[in-house]
Amino acid sequence: MTIDLFRGKLTRLAAMNPETDAEMVTRWNEDTEYFRLLDSGPPRLFTSKNTKEWMEKRIERGKPEFLIRELESDKPIGFCALWTPPPQHGNAFVAIGIGERDYWGKGYGSDALKTLVRYGFLELNLHRVSLGVFEYNARAIKAYEKVGFKMEGRERSAMLRDGKRWDFFCMGILRSEWLG
Amino acid sequence: MNTQLFKGEKVRLTALNPDKDAEVMSAWSHDADFLHRTTTEIAAPIPPPGYKKKIEEWMKDMDKNEVFVFGIRQPGDERLIGMAQIYWVEWPHGAAHFTIGIGKPEDRNKGLGSEAMRLLLRYSFHELNLHRLATFVSSWNADGLRFLARFGFVEEFRRRESLYIMGQRYDQVGVSLLKEEWHDN
């Protein structure tokens, strides 16, 4: 009965392994164009060892992450995660990033996100999935809308980057919307 | 220049005392309504040692300028009546979030929370030099939304049905005040 829950059309979700993946994640994080699309915090330079420890701590705190692998080649191309703070409300937040630039703008991100959202609704039995996205990340906003996320408002001028103020958009998809 | 950041007429902002205040805060945590108004965590009463530990952690975070915690008291009275906290400070963006609460219902609606809020805003915009201050309110909490609207907070987003409380689904409402919208009065 169980469908292949971790598998999409272009990508599959796999385990993130701090032992083997820390170096790759460190390399992704050093690409500040990637980092500034993903994280509102200032990019900082860490060693693979620091990254490995951070990844291990997240697993300890119950915040595991999936590795996104391209189906055809099995190459790791990014990460994604669902975080439920706190759990009784049935809401989770998405984090997703395609670290390998060659895979931007080709549908890999939305494919992985579709798989992650399905996991949230079918395995975690969520009522809704939330995400935040930066005003200047047009590519991601389009991908999220394609997956079915709706705009729910914006945190005004929440970010100051490159001398300009930007809004932080809030999006969400309800279970009924995903099923429908 | 108004240099009195912590002293108002009806309230003063003070340090939290891990030994004495933990008892009071533990008492507040036995009021589920208070918990539902001030946190989205699973409501559960916490014993005084739990709050002692929290207060000590907040002090450590305050030492790193990550959090700014205030106990709200009345002038000449040591009794803790409320608490306010500025947290999630994003210095590069000049943005932060805050919480504020008056522990006992009988201490509310007397202008004490309002004056604490005014002091908190002055501290945020004139001392921390923030550009924006934000908080979250549950859509069922009309008192909270009304309180914040009086200070000019603007509703920015509704995370639809993201809260499940007492058998019903509510929205988490995001509100914020930008520095240019704030008036020091």
XYZ file of C-alpha atoms in Angstrom:
365
model
C 0.000 0.000 0.000
C 2.760 2.436 0.911
C 3.850 4.527 -2.073
C 7.511 5.331 -2.569
C 7.325 8.201 -0.086
C 10.862 9.507 -0.558
C 10.838 9.471 -4.353
C 9.784 12.214 -6.753
C 10.038 12.474 -10.539
C 13.479 14.096 -10.771
C 14.826 13.697 -7.243
C 14.667 11.533 -4.176
C 15.042 12.353 -0.489
C 17.866 10.519 1.271
C 19.612 10.575 4.632
C 22.014 13.380 5.408
C 25.236 11.925 6.810
C 27.389 14.356 8.817
C 30.386 12.021 8.385
C 30.398 12.147 4.600
C 28.359 15.230 3.706
C 29.838 17.980 5.890
C 32.467 18.949 3.342
C 29.893 19.330 0.573
C 27.538 21.373 2.777
C 30.460 23.611 3.773
C 31.237 24.202 0.091
C 27.601 25.071 -0.627
C 27.536 27.533 2.277
C 30.627 29.317 0.995
C 28.712 30.274 -2.160
C 27.266 33.489 -0.812
C 24.773 33.835 -3.667
C 23.307 30.482 -2.592
C 23.536 31.322 1.107
C 21.878 34.734 0.750
C 18.927 33.199 -1.075
C 18.508 30.688 1.735
C 19.404 32.340 5.017
C 18.822 35.812 6.442
C 21.795 35.472 8.770
C 25.197 36.801 7.736
C 27.226 34.179 5.825
C 30.228 33.045 7.848
C 33.151 30.817 6.983
C 33.348 27.506 8.833
C 35.493 24.406 8.445
C 34.012 21.022 7.492
C 34.626 19.952 11.087
C 32.470 22.857 12.391
C 29.756 21.964 9.875
C 29.863 18.300 10.883
C 29.377 19.246 14.548
C 26.507 21.578 13.674
C 24.828 18.866 11.593
C 25.219 16.361 14.449
C 23.710 18.829 16.925
C 20.692 19.368 14.691
C 20.070 15.621 14.540
C 20.359 15.489 18.359
C 17.800 18.286 18.731
C 15.399 16.381 16.508
C 15.929 18.620 13.497
C 17.158 16.145 10.886
C 17.581 17.101 7.284
C 17.110 15.201 4.072
C 19.726 15.112 1.367
C 18.243 15.719 -2.095
C 19.701 13.378 -4.691
C 19.139 13.564 -8.432
C 17.310 10.367 -9.425
C 19.252 9.710 -12.656
C 22.803 10.095 -11.347
C 22.178 9.787 -7.568
C 24.263 12.952 -7.191
C 23.575 14.985 -4.026
C 22.307 18.391 -5.134
C 20.793 19.982 -2.051
C 19.007 19.569 1.247
C 15.515 19.995 2.656
C 13.839 19.692 6.017
C 10.521 19.968 7.824
C 10.527 21.487 11.274
C 7.506 21.377 13.608
C 7.748 23.952 16.356
C 5.828 23.033 18.550
C 4.239 19.783 17.360
C 0.651 19.937 18.641
C -0.536 22.505 16.089
C 0.031 20.351 13.022
C 2.118 22.990 11.280
C 5.629 22.581 9.932
C 8.170 24.881 8.312
C 10.115 24.007 5.201
C 13.778 24.668 4.659
C 15.159 23.855 1.215
C 18.226 24.721 -0.775
C 19.754 23.465 -3.991
C 23.470 23.754 -3.302
C 24.617 22.683 -6.778
C 24.118 25.713 -9.056
C 23.814 23.618 -12.221
C 20.514 22.369 -10.869
C 18.898 25.798 -10.406
C 15.844 26.743 -12.458
C 15.262 23.259 -13.879
C 12.495 21.945 -11.658
C 14.650 19.973 -9.242
C 13.792 22.199 -6.284
C 10.031 22.066 -6.826
C 10.209 18.323 -7.374
C 11.981 17.802 -4.046
C 9.597 20.215 -2.345
C 6.571 18.281 -3.685
C 8.035 15.102 -2.203
C 8.730 16.835 1.106
C 5.219 18.313 1.305
C 3.700 14.923 0.533
C 5.831 13.441 3.334
C 4.523 16.125 5.662
C 0.874 15.406 4.869
C 1.006 11.614 4.507
C 3.620 10.650 7.109
C 3.614 13.492 9.653
C -0.147 13.968 9.244
C 0.253 17.716 9.167
C -2.624 20.156 8.796
C -0.478 22.708 6.962
C 3.022 23.428 5.745
C 4.591 26.891 6.000
C 7.551 28.598 4.478
C 9.260 31.946 4.318
C 10.957 33.338 1.232
C 12.873 36.523 0.531
C 11.340 39.138 -1.775
C 14.426 39.026 -4.026
C 14.221 35.252 -4.552
C 11.909 35.344 -7.580
C 12.864 31.867 -8.763
C 11.874 30.260 -5.448
C 8.617 32.220 -5.168
C 7.569 30.919 -8.589
C 8.507 27.333 -7.652
C 6.583 27.503 -4.376
C 3.465 28.848 -6.087
C 3.751 26.028 -8.626
C 3.719 23.493 -5.791
C 0.551 25.120 -4.405
C 1.756 27.426 -1.636
C -0.353 30.579 -1.162
C 0.870 34.032 -0.161
C -0.214 34.858 3.391
C 1.445 38.214 3.864
C 4.863 39.736 4.297
C 7.202 40.979 7.025
C 7.845 44.516 5.816
C 11.446 45.604 5.257
C 12.582 42.732 7.435
C 15.895 42.482 5.626
C 18.599 44.944 4.726
C 21.000 43.603 2.119
C 23.217 45.316 -0.410
C 22.010 48.656 0.852
C 18.350 47.945 0.105
C 15.392 46.895 2.247
C 13.482 43.749 1.300
C 10.310 42.089 2.538
C 10.132 38.534 3.842
C 7.128 36.730 2.340
C 5.066 34.203 4.307
C 3.463 31.336 2.398
C 1.459 28.305 3.378
C -0.458 25.343 2.054
C -3.343 23.712 3.915
C -4.069 20.008 3.910
C -7.415 20.618 2.197
C -5.669 22.622 -0.534
C -3.057 19.921 -1.077
C -5.650 17.133 -1.210
C -7.901 19.178 -3.473
C 17.627 63.576 25.696
C 15.462 61.260 27.785
C 17.940 58.983 29.499
C 15.431 57.191 31.738
C 14.915 54.008 29.748
C 13.783 51.775 32.602
C 11.723 54.101 34.784
C 8.162 55.021 33.986
C 5.541 56.590 36.221
C 3.530 53.442 36.928
C 6.068 50.727 36.079
C 9.760 50.134 36.003
C 11.729 47.614 33.972
C 14.031 45.580 36.188
C 16.338 42.602 36.229
C 14.797 39.207 36.805
C 15.884 37.508 40.006
C 16.422 33.762 39.406
C 15.542 32.881 42.998
C 12.578 35.102 43.891
C 10.973 35.612 40.493
C 11.033 31.922 39.575
C 8.282 31.296 42.154
C 6.044 33.989 40.687
C 6.612 32.855 37.113
C 5.882 29.265 38.082
C 2.557 30.415 39.520
C 1.701 32.167 36.249
C 2.434 28.954 34.354
C -0.424 27.223 36.155
C -2.834 29.488 34.256
C -3.322 27.852 30.853
C -4.967 30.996 29.479
C -1.824 32.982 30.323
C 0.325 30.347 28.632
C -1.874 30.359 25.533
C -1.609 34.143 25.328
C 2.166 34.253 25.622
C 3.511 31.114 23.976
C 2.682 28.511 21.342
C 4.488 25.784 23.274
C 2.422 22.938 24.704
C 0.837 24.428 27.828
C 2.214 22.794 30.959
C 2.933 24.183 34.431
C 6.631 24.483 35.211
C 8.072 24.270 38.736
C 10.235 27.103 40.135
C 13.569 25.352 39.392
C 12.519 25.286 35.734
C 12.082 29.051 35.685
C 15.268 29.573 37.679
C 17.118 27.733 34.910
C 15.338 29.720 32.192
C 16.180 33.031 33.869
C 19.826 32.027 34.204
C 19.950 31.069 30.506
C 18.352 34.365 29.512
C 21.020 36.197 31.532
C 23.742 34.323 29.623
C 22.085 35.154 26.297
C 21.725 38.780 27.407
C 25.451 38.853 28.071
C 25.909 37.986 24.391
C 23.405 40.674 23.303
C 21.135 37.973 21.888
C 18.216 38.618 24.176
C 17.052 41.525 26.369
C 14.931 40.455 29.310
C 12.997 42.703 31.661
C 10.943 42.080 34.760
C 8.042 44.496 35.069
C 7.429 45.897 38.550
C 5.723 48.923 40.048
C 7.813 51.685 41.652
C 8.603 50.899 45.277
C 7.174 47.382 44.967
C 9.308 44.271 44.577
C 6.432 42.112 43.341
C 6.945 40.876 39.781
C 3.823 41.689 37.772
C 4.997 40.899 34.258
C 7.829 40.198 31.900
C 9.025 41.464 28.537
C 11.692 40.102 26.265
C 13.300 41.267 23.041
C 14.664 38.215 21.235
C 15.705 36.933 17.805
C 17.705 40.098 17.290
C 19.017 40.254 13.745
C 21.562 43.040 14.022
C 22.445 43.284 10.301
C 18.766 43.867 9.473
C 17.907 45.973 12.529
C 15.024 43.633 13.254
C 13.867 41.831 16.385
C 10.871 40.101 17.936
C 9.449 40.617 21.396
C 7.016 39.221 23.913
C 5.283 41.014 26.764
C 2.856 39.777 29.347
C 1.248 40.736 32.643
C 1.029 37.543 34.665
C -2.210 37.923 36.639
C -5.526 39.019 35.081
C -6.186 41.355 38.025
C -3.010 43.329 37.189
C -4.129 43.874 33.593
C -6.229 46.703 32.168
C -4.630 49.234 34.511
C -2.226 50.838 32.063
C 0.746 48.933 33.455
C 1.319 46.818 30.341
C 0.902 49.897 28.168
C 3.557 51.824 30.014
C 5.901 48.825 29.940
C 5.300 48.626 26.191
C 6.148 52.327 25.770
C 9.431 51.815 27.649
C 10.199 48.723 25.591
C 9.598 50.591 22.333
C 11.809 53.497 23.360
C 14.552 51.040 24.328
C 14.193 49.181 21.022
C 14.165 52.205 18.731
C 16.325 54.686 20.656
C 18.870 52.415 22.287
C 19.074 49.214 20.235
C 18.468 51.359 17.140
C 16.199 48.779 15.621
C 14.385 49.431 12.352
C 11.537 47.027 13.079
C 10.016 45.224 16.034
C 7.624 42.331 15.520
C 5.592 39.790 17.417
C 3.046 37.027 16.874
C -0.498 36.938 18.223
C -3.039 34.148 18.007
C -6.130 35.207 16.087
C -8.371 34.301 19.058
C -6.477 36.811 21.247
C -8.513 39.927 20.473
C -7.160 41.654 23.621
C -3.597 41.233 22.392
C -4.359 42.452 18.885
C -6.214 45.486 20.238
C -3.368 46.289 22.659
C -0.787 46.227 19.887
C -2.958 48.172 17.434
C -3.030 51.074 19.921
C 0.739 51.398 19.514
C 0.457 51.410 15.755
C 1.467 47.805 15.120
C 0.455 46.741 11.622
C -0.919 43.301 10.782
C 1.402 41.791 8.187
C 0.519 38.145 7.694
C -1.799 35.405 8.835
C -0.450 31.880 8.963
C -3.841 30.341 8.309
C -4.901 27.559 10.691
C -1.373 27.206 12.045
C -2.511 27.051 15.664
C -4.689 24.299 17.111
C -5.900 25.355 20.548
C -8.762 24.051 22.669
C -10.122 22.018 19.803
C -10.192 24.851 17.265
C -7.889 26.091 14.570
C -6.700 29.686 14.588
C -4.327 31.825 12.570
C -1.016 33.028 13.866
C -0.999 36.750 13.115
C 2.276 38.578 12.521
C 2.354 42.252 13.476
C 5.161 44.760 13.382
C 6.052 48.377 14.027
C 8.691 50.150 11.976
C 10.804 52.888 13.485
C 9.307 55.547 11.224
C 5.832 54.535 12.458
C 6.695 54.838 16.133
C 6.106 57.999 18.140
C 7.872 58.416 21.450
C 5.093 59.503 23.808
